[in-house]
Amino acid sequence: MTLDPVTLAVIQNGLRQVASEMDLVHEKTSFSPVISEGFDRSNGIYDRMTGEVVARGELGLPIFVGVMQFTTQAVIERRRDLEPGDVILINDPYLGGTHLMDVKMVRPFYYRGRLWCYLSNTGHWPDTGGMVPGGFSATATEIVQEGLRLPPVKLVRRGEICQDIIDIVLNNIRVAEERIGDIRAQLGALSVGEKRLTKLLDRYGVETVDAAITELKAGSERLMRAHIDSIPNGTYSATAIVDSDGIVDRPLEVVLDMTVSGSDIHFDLSRSSPPCRGPMNSVWATTQSSVYVAMKHIFPDVPINAGCFAPIHIAPPDGTFLYAHYPRPVAGCAAEVAQRIMEAVFGAMGQAIPERLFAAPAGTSGNFGLGGYDPEENRHYIMYLFSGGGYGGWWQTDGLTNGCSSVGISKTQPVEILEQHYPILFDRFALREGSGGAGRHRGGFGVDYQIRLLRGEAKASFLMDHGLVGPPGLLGGSPGAVNEIAVSQSGASHLPRISRRVKVTCWPPVTGLPSRRRAAAGTDPPRSVTPRWWNATSPEVITPMWRPSGCSLAPMRLPRNPAFRGQGVAGTCLD
């Protein structure tokens, strides 16, 4: 069937709108600020036979571009018993996932009695159990320490919620009363997708929409091939460094050999470091998706569907830390290691087409988890916070200041919302001026913030990267600043040593005003800072200074007040 351009464009936007409305419903009905305010979620439509992406919401997190199709493929392969009204719940990183906190749901969509596609979504839950609140333990050595791992199980069977599955989940995670709200938000988004997709098919018919999907896939592939064909043939190599795995004080290398051959491009990561003991391993789905997202950053005009990825060939880097097998811990894969993989892609592309590239962005999400008890509200809570950082300078202008991480379009949750939700106070939230790498076009600035715990006690954890070496410059530009963190209590400041493990300590209650020390997210290798109790009676400030490069900070039970400082991005120089 041949479609006219107008009908094709209308169906393309109709499919995208279905997924975007799912994103909005998911966002507006979630209980957790990390989803409702930070947008750490994604929704999409996936092929009924292959599980490949057909369309996804414009507001979905980019790292899930490839991940969600791999999750859907895992469900198709393992669950042959799906019926109308069923919904699968899954968060297993080794089955097309990321880290355990990214919880996915997959729903088969039937139109007039026949399976037509799968509707899938994911949302970052603030907690799925594990050693530390929030799941970002930088000292985990196996995945069972990171939280509850769910294979593809039926959460909903023929339209009825399976209460036994709900009970198992909620009894193994913290702050269960909030998670039930997030569960219903994801289910609601899938229901809206079903209704809107039914209307689209009612209007245009299955045959027309199927033909449009085929043409859209071919169009995306043609455009991506045209871009690749404009890159000079050859092999280009680049290396990106992860500070450490949080356990062993030794850097991890992401070594990329990129070969361009006509309109095809091949990525070989097999020379990267071997599997690591700590949580900086990456699962295969996340590794692939990181390459896809990097390519989309470079060629943003290519519409997202399976055709976009057809010319991109990635050799499985089995035997490296970028192809994790059970029971390797993987908490840092999606937010940190993914950005090192992207940094390697940017570095290789910068050699091939420097006039179209940019210096490395901040490259860390600055994961900060805080969990505790609020005596005034008589409730437990978990806060998960990530922050923005600078983007690299490019040949036309300076880099973007305080942009979102390169794996997402998520934004820092509003300070006012967090202060209403949790017993904290932001003493400072500002740009980290001068943190961008120098060059003809400097990198963008990161952020500098400080948080105070107002009451009760809490346990904090950090998992960040770029604490030893800042994001690299391009064409002679200087690297961006590194991340730093400081914790203050009763006037005494403590800078966690990220490059080695620190024993867990309990800080005795001390009265006094919290200090105002600031620090940037990490200047050492991914830190394995162990958890410390943060007691409201012992005023403390955590000051992480953060962005362009982050450090892999391990979990810390913080005393009362945390503050962070983010860095800026690398600069470029064309001289």
XYZ file of C-alpha atoms in Angstrom:
575
model
C 0.000 0.000 0.000
C 1.298 3.455 -0.966
C 0.414 6.295 1.397
C 0.291 9.963 0.556
C 2.672 12.190 2.551
C -0.116 13.884 4.493
C -1.649 10.630 5.750
C 1.817 9.312 6.584
C 2.656 12.417 8.617
C -0.685 12.352 10.435
C -0.269 8.693 11.435
C 3.347 9.289 12.471
C 2.306 12.095 14.770
C -0.733 10.139 15.927
C 1.437 7.235 17.104
C 3.844 9.635 18.789
C 0.956 11.444 20.445
C -0.391 8.186 21.892
C 2.969 7.537 23.551
C 3.343 11.168 24.645
C -0.073 11.127 26.307
C 0.950 7.971 28.124
C 4.022 9.886 29.348
C 1.844 12.714 30.626
C -0.592 10.437 32.449
C 2.346 8.582 33.989
C 3.906 11.879 35.072
C 0.795 13.568 36.443
C -0.480 10.612 38.458
C 2.778 9.316 39.987
C 3.369 9.780 43.698
C 7.157 10.029 43.473
C 8.630 13.453 42.622
C 11.402 11.775 40.641
C 8.709 10.755 38.127
C 6.126 13.522 38.498
C 8.682 16.355 38.602
C 11.916 14.790 37.322
C 10.341 12.922 34.347
C 12.361 9.767 34.962
C 10.066 7.557 32.916
C 9.237 6.498 29.369
C 6.310 5.034 27.413
C 6.155 3.522 23.963
C 4.575 1.268 21.339
C 6.424 -1.911 20.331
C 6.080 -4.365 17.426
C 3.926 -7.411 18.081
C 6.385 -9.830 16.432
C 9.850 -8.428 17.058
C 9.350 -6.167 20.073
C 11.132 -3.356 18.207
C 10.191 0.222 18.945
C 7.411 1.655 16.758
C 6.969 4.984 18.523
C 7.800 6.519 21.866
C 6.766 9.629 23.739
C 8.625 12.859 23.088
C 9.042 13.334 26.846
C 10.492 9.903 27.584
C 14.001 9.387 28.924
C 16.379 8.802 25.953
C 18.319 5.958 27.593
C 15.128 3.904 27.381
C 15.052 4.271 23.573
C 16.752 0.924 23.118
C 16.288 -0.546 26.577
C 12.499 -0.771 26.377
C 12.524 -2.705 23.119
C 14.958 -5.201 24.662
C 12.674 -5.520 27.709
C 9.674 -6.099 25.451
C 11.620 -8.706 23.468
C 12.505 -10.521 26.709
C 8.818 -10.622 27.675
C 7.789 -11.914 24.226
C 10.407 -14.650 24.451
C 9.581 -15.762 27.996
C 5.814 -15.259 28.289
C 3.870 -17.168 25.664
C 0.751 -17.160 27.810
C -0.320 -13.514 27.517
C -4.006 -12.694 27.091
C -6.080 -9.516 26.717
C -5.986 -7.542 29.953
C -2.644 -8.947 31.143
C 0.203 -6.704 32.309
C 3.731 -7.960 32.931
C 5.929 -6.472 35.678
C 9.712 -6.771 35.266
C 12.886 -5.041 36.433
C 15.536 -7.737 35.848
C 18.593 -5.884 34.477
C 19.849 -9.003 32.697
C 16.592 -9.311 30.730
C 16.785 -6.139 28.685
C 16.962 -3.765 31.632
C 19.065 -1.133 33.349
C 19.280 -0.996 37.153
C 16.693 -2.447 39.504
C 15.024 0.905 40.223
C 13.802 1.177 36.621
C 10.642 -0.926 36.855
C 8.937 -1.849 33.570
C 5.419 -2.888 32.654
C 4.459 -4.541 29.357
C 0.875 -4.899 28.139
C -0.195 -6.793 25.005
C -2.590 -4.627 22.989
C -5.380 -6.448 21.193
C -7.462 -4.805 18.492
C -10.681 -6.576 17.532
C -9.471 -9.803 19.076
C -6.001 -9.870 17.486
C -2.651 -8.945 19.009
C -1.535 -5.731 17.306
C 1.366 -4.461 19.414
C 2.782 -4.138 22.927
C 2.471 -1.062 25.095
C 5.396 -0.762 27.478
C 6.579 1.746 30.030
C 9.142 2.221 32.747
C 9.389 4.443 35.791
C 12.224 5.003 38.219
C 10.991 3.898 41.630
C 12.818 5.680 44.467
C 13.424 2.329 46.124
C 13.324 -1.383 45.360
C 14.950 -2.588 48.581
C 18.655 -3.298 48.945
C 21.515 -2.147 51.166
C 20.757 1.560 51.100
C 17.624 3.655 50.552
C 17.293 4.425 46.865
C 19.324 1.453 45.660
C 22.506 3.319 44.710
C 24.986 1.434 46.851
C 28.534 2.039 45.647
C 29.796 -0.845 47.767
C 27.499 -3.600 46.472
C 29.370 -6.626 45.159
C 26.368 -8.628 43.917
C 22.962 -7.688 42.629
C 21.067 -9.240 45.533
C 22.493 -6.427 47.674
C 20.964 -3.836 45.347
C 17.313 -4.763 45.772
C 14.378 -6.871 44.611
C 14.865 -8.445 41.154
C 11.680 -9.356 39.313
C 11.486 -11.687 36.292
C 8.537 -11.167 33.900
C 5.552 -11.831 36.207
C 1.878 -11.102 35.680
C 0.917 -8.087 37.740
C -2.505 -7.988 36.081
C -4.280 -11.093 34.818
C -7.253 -10.587 32.467
C -7.821 -7.131 33.892
C -7.572 -8.123 37.559
C -4.603 -7.053 39.685
C -2.768 -10.033 41.212
C -2.700 -9.056 44.867
C -0.114 -11.692 45.770
C 2.414 -10.069 43.408
C 1.617 -6.645 44.864
C 2.142 -8.014 48.371
C 5.496 -9.571 47.490
C 6.737 -6.311 45.944
C 5.503 -3.981 48.668
C 6.812 -6.170 51.466
C 10.325 -6.048 50.074
C 10.786 -2.325 49.475
C 10.806 0.839 51.561
C 7.941 3.347 51.767
C 5.456 0.929 50.213
C 2.519 3.348 50.487
C 4.132 5.586 47.857
C 5.041 2.752 45.499
C 1.437 1.612 45.162
C 0.692 5.070 43.763
C 3.520 4.725 41.240
C 2.273 1.253 40.267
C -1.205 2.594 39.549
C 0.252 5.494 37.584
C 2.072 3.104 35.260
C -1.027 0.964 34.840
C -3.086 4.070 34.123
C -0.662 5.177 31.417
C -0.973 1.788 29.703
C -4.769 2.005 29.845
C -4.759 5.436 28.234
C -2.448 4.145 25.518
C -4.885 1.331 24.783
C -7.806 3.740 24.434
C -5.975 6.224 22.207
C -4.476 3.548 19.995
C -7.899 1.966 19.525
C -9.264 5.301 18.289
C -6.348 5.718 15.875
C -6.922 2.255 14.402
C -10.689 2.840 14.250
C -10.064 5.953 12.189
C -7.416 4.730 9.722
C -7.665 0.945 9.832
C -5.076 -1.710 10.620
C -3.834 -2.071 7.041
C -3.163 1.661 6.645
C -1.443 2.062 10.004
C 0.694 -1.054 9.421
C 1.747 0.337 6.036
C 2.605 3.670 7.647
C 4.763 1.981 10.291
C 6.662 0.086 7.586
C 7.282 3.286 5.614
C 8.296 5.267 8.704
C 10.810 2.589 9.654
C 12.294 2.627 6.160
C 12.442 6.435 6.195
C 14.340 6.535 9.488
C 16.816 3.975 8.210
C 17.401 5.949 4.982
C 18.057 9.161 6.923
C 20.435 7.515 9.409
C 22.299 5.823 6.549
C 22.609 9.155 4.754
C 24.201 10.689 7.862
C 26.602 7.766 8.323
C 27.523 7.853 4.647
C 28.718 11.449 5.134
C 31.332 10.295 7.687
C 34.751 9.472 6.178
C 35.337 5.721 6.019
C 37.843 4.400 8.498
C 38.373 3.181 12.048
C 38.393 5.686 14.908
C 39.262 4.816 18.493
C 38.510 6.570 21.769
C 38.739 5.778 25.479
C 36.586 7.026 28.353
C 37.448 6.490 32.001
C 35.233 5.452 34.910
C 36.954 6.593 38.129
C 36.653 3.158 39.760
C 34.043 0.552 40.558
C 33.661 1.752 44.161
C 35.395 -1.351 45.532
C 38.754 -1.640 43.794
C 40.754 1.589 43.605
C 41.502 1.304 39.917
C 39.994 3.098 36.885
C 37.812 1.233 34.411
C 38.308 1.865 30.711
C 35.618 2.063 28.044
C 37.684 1.437 24.904
C 35.825 1.950 21.633
C 36.898 1.084 18.093
C 34.394 2.616 15.682
C 34.513 1.575 12.023
C 32.611 3.450 9.326
C 31.996 1.554 6.110
C 29.715 3.288 3.665
C 26.306 3.689 5.257
C 26.986 1.198 8.058
C 28.775 1.877 11.309
C 30.281 -0.717 13.650
C 31.072 -0.311 17.336
C 33.523 -2.649 19.061
C 33.944 -2.302 22.846
C 35.745 -5.599 23.369
C 39.013 -3.949 24.535
C 37.258 -2.424 27.556
C 38.072 -3.420 31.146
C 36.957 -6.835 32.452
C 33.927 -7.226 34.752
C 34.329 -5.318 38.004
C 33.473 -6.173 41.606
C 31.469 -3.019 42.310
C 28.202 -1.656 40.856
C 29.693 -0.029 37.743
C 29.006 -2.974 35.448
C 26.637 -2.399 32.542
C 24.126 -4.898 31.196
C 24.034 -5.543 27.447
C 20.725 -3.718 26.877
C 22.045 -0.548 28.511
C 25.343 -0.742 26.622
C 23.523 -0.934 23.287
C 21.085 1.804 24.205
C 23.974 4.081 25.213
C 25.393 3.864 21.699
C 21.949 4.541 20.211
C 21.448 7.627 22.369
C 24.900 8.941 21.487
C 24.107 8.603 17.785
C 20.779 10.365 18.314
C 22.618 13.252 20.034
C 24.827 13.597 16.959
C 22.023 13.170 14.398
C 18.931 14.457 16.221
C 16.731 14.743 13.120
C 16.362 10.974 12.652
C 12.883 9.903 13.876
C 12.960 7.254 16.587
C 11.829 3.814 15.530
C 13.593 0.535 14.785
C 14.826 1.820 11.406
C 16.951 4.411 13.194
C 19.123 1.613 14.621
C 19.347 -0.667 11.559
C 22.693 0.695 10.243
C 24.238 0.639 13.753
C 26.065 -2.595 14.549
C 27.394 -3.253 18.052
C 29.561 -6.284 18.757
C 28.651 -7.923 22.103
C 31.567 -7.033 24.452
C 31.255 -10.259 26.451
C 34.083 -10.619 28.937
C 34.077 -6.896 29.771
C 32.281 -4.817 32.395
C 29.944 -3.643 29.624
C 28.258 -7.067 29.317
C 27.285 -7.981 32.859
C 26.057 -11.433 33.815
C 24.357 -12.473 37.046
C 25.275 -11.797 39.851
C 27.340 -8.700 38.915
C 25.988 -5.511 40.556
C 24.772 -2.895 38.057
C 23.344 0.074 39.982
C 25.613 2.523 38.163
C 25.017 1.282 34.623
C 22.218 3.515 33.327
C 23.075 6.793 35.013
C 26.889 6.652 35.011
C 28.520 3.966 32.842
C 26.098 4.732 30.008
C 27.444 8.267 29.902
C 31.040 6.990 29.697
C 30.045 4.855 26.701
C 28.472 7.908 25.099
C 31.603 9.920 25.888
C 33.659 7.337 23.983
C 31.298 7.581 21.008
C 31.556 11.377 21.054
C 35.354 11.108 21.237
C 35.556 8.781 18.230
C 33.098 10.864 16.226
C 35.049 13.994 17.146
C 37.980 12.583 15.194
C 35.850 11.719 12.185
C 33.615 14.801 11.944
C 35.014 17.432 14.360
C 33.036 20.202 12.715
C 29.776 18.521 13.775
C 30.723 17.408 17.277
C 30.931 18.942 20.724
C 33.215 18.430 23.683
C 32.160 15.948 26.363
C 29.177 16.868 28.539
C 29.215 16.635 32.347
C 28.717 12.909 32.139
C 27.171 12.033 35.498
C 23.684 12.078 36.934
C 25.020 12.714 40.434
C 22.764 10.129 42.046
C 21.933 11.085 45.628
C 19.584 8.968 47.722
C 18.303 9.988 51.145
C 16.070 7.800 53.241
C 14.931 8.216 56.834
C 12.126 8.921 59.284
C 10.362 12.236 59.740
C 9.133 12.455 63.375
C 6.971 15.470 62.684
C 5.031 13.731 59.896
C 5.343 10.321 61.568
C 6.393 8.660 58.328
C 9.363 7.153 56.536
C 10.551 8.649 53.257
C 13.030 8.177 50.443
C 14.269 11.005 48.251
C 16.155 10.396 45.018
C 17.810 13.448 43.527
C 19.812 14.027 40.374
C 21.016 17.337 39.075
C 22.073 19.092 35.888
C 25.519 19.847 34.547
C 27.286 21.600 31.720
C 27.385 20.535 28.085
C 30.556 20.708 26.014
C 31.486 23.681 23.893
C 31.242 23.291 20.125
C 32.529 25.128 17.090
C 29.772 27.757 17.099
C 29.328 28.663 20.747
C 29.915 27.875 24.422
C 28.356 24.803 25.983
C 24.945 24.772 27.621
C 24.957 25.563 31.337
C 23.125 23.257 33.759
C 21.621 20.981 31.145
C 20.112 17.600 31.913
C 22.301 14.514 31.848
C 23.120 13.187 28.386
C 21.118 9.989 29.005
C 17.876 11.827 29.713
C 15.647 14.822 29.336
C 14.858 14.628 33.027
C 15.088 17.812 35.041
C 16.142 18.585 38.566
C 13.091 18.374 40.785
C 11.983 21.818 42.034
C 13.531 22.771 45.348
C 10.133 23.856 46.678
C 8.582 20.450 45.917
C 11.401 18.575 47.629
C 11.238 20.811 50.709
C 7.490 20.184 50.963
C 7.899 16.468 50.509
C 10.905 15.768 52.733
C 12.362 17.175 56.006
C 15.147 19.047 54.227
C 16.101 22.616 53.417
C 18.213 23.797 50.504
C 20.650 26.346 51.891
C 22.136 26.890 48.470
C 21.385 26.100 44.848
C 23.529 27.995 42.355
C 25.624 27.720 39.222
C 29.151 26.564 39.779
C 30.815 29.423 37.947
C 34.106 28.742 36.254
C 33.611 24.999 36.193
C 33.433 24.733 32.398
C 36.583 23.724 30.537
C 38.458 26.604 28.898
C 38.735 27.003 25.135
C 37.687 29.223 22.288
C 34.220 28.021 23.232
C 34.179 27.013 26.887
C 32.101 24.282 28.421
C 28.888 25.034 30.281
C 28.765 25.433 34.052
C 27.589 22.869 36.543
C 25.694 23.433 39.782
C 26.590 23.953 43.423
C 24.044 23.046 46.073
C 23.779 22.435 49.782
C 21.051 20.575 51.655
C 20.247 20.494 55.373
C 18.361 17.759 57.192
C 15.882 19.503 59.481
C 14.724 16.695 61.744
C 14.892 12.987 62.429
C 17.655 10.795 61.130
C 18.452 9.667 57.624
C 20.784 7.520 55.593
C 22.303 8.943 52.418
C 24.080 7.371 49.477
C 25.943 8.784 46.511
C 26.877 7.151 43.247
C 28.523 9.524 40.788
C 31.464 9.618 38.400
C 34.114 12.009 36.979
C 35.641 12.652 40.389
C 39.261 12.146 39.320
C 39.347 13.450 35.766
C 36.942 15.979 34.277
C 35.130 15.472 30.969
C 37.673 15.730 28.150
C 37.945 18.697 25.823
C 37.822 18.604 22.033
C 40.380 19.911 19.525
C 42.675 21.179 22.251
C 40.013 22.488 24.632
C 40.497 22.002 28.377
C 38.604 19.425 30.445
C 35.780 20.441 32.730
C 36.033 20.491 36.518
C 35.687 17.339 38.579
C 32.941 16.518 41.065
C 33.285 17.074 44.794
C 31.279 16.242 47.902
C 31.646 17.405 51.486
C 29.750 16.481 54.627
C 29.703 18.853 57.605
C 28.622 18.165 61.160
C 28.857 20.476 64.124
C 31.229 22.758 62.278
C 33.569 19.966 61.202
C 33.776 19.168 57.511
C 34.484 15.752 56.026
C 35.488 15.143 52.405
C 34.870 11.475 51.647
C 37.834 9.713 50.155
C 36.249 8.193 47.102
C 39.127 6.076 45.962
C 38.972 3.672 48.858
C 36.309 2.145 51.049
C 35.381 3.808 54.319
C 34.051 1.905 57.285
C 30.503 2.548 58.370
C 30.367 4.942 61.273
C 27.553 6.200 63.424
C 27.826 9.849 64.264
C 26.830 10.631 67.829
C 24.077 13.176 68.341
C 25.517 16.657 68.605
C 23.617 19.884 68.871
C 24.554 22.980 66.940
C 23.973 24.757 63.676
C 24.768 23.023 60.445
C 27.860 24.229 58.666
C 27.668 25.699 55.181
C 30.493 23.923 53.467
C 30.034 23.104 49.787
C 31.688 20.536 47.624
C 31.494 19.269 44.085
C 30.450 15.824 43.161
C 33.550 13.809 43.367
C 37.226 14.364 42.869
C 38.217 10.754 43.400
C 37.385 7.551 41.610
C 33.837 6.342 41.913
C 33.724 6.494 45.547
C 32.925 3.730 47.748
C 31.900 5.854 50.660
C 29.992 3.717 53.066
C 26.708 4.780 54.592
C 26.666 6.974 57.643
C 23.801 7.927 59.844
C 22.588 11.397 59.437
C 20.925 12.493 62.642
C 18.932 15.673 62.831
C 20.189 16.285 66.334
C 23.693 16.401 64.924
C 23.555 19.194 62.366
C 25.323 18.290 59.188
C 25.714 19.638 55.741
C 26.498 17.684 52.655
C 27.898 19.791 49.951
C 28.329 18.029 46.704
C 29.682 20.083 43.928
C 28.781 18.592 40.710
C 28.747 18.072 37.079
C 30.828 17.772 33.991
C 32.582 14.948 35.518
C 31.258 13.163 38.430
C 32.697 10.687 40.710
C 31.252 7.385 41.580
C 30.439 8.150 45.150
C 29.463 5.289 47.262
C 26.593 5.175 49.704
C 26.939 7.360 52.733
C 24.652 7.667 55.679
C 24.759 11.355 55.975
C 24.306 13.448 58.999
C 21.976 16.184 58.628
C 22.638 18.616 55.892
C 23.954 17.703 52.484
C 25.261 20.063 49.887
C 26.520 19.363 46.404
C 28.420 21.181 43.801
C 28.339 20.345 40.141
C 30.874 20.917 37.442
C 30.867 22.352 34.044
C 31.652 20.783 30.737
C 34.751 20.557 28.643
C 35.703 23.277 26.215
C 36.656 23.208 22.547
C 39.453 24.918 20.684
C 39.697 25.164 16.902
C 43.111 26.835 16.735
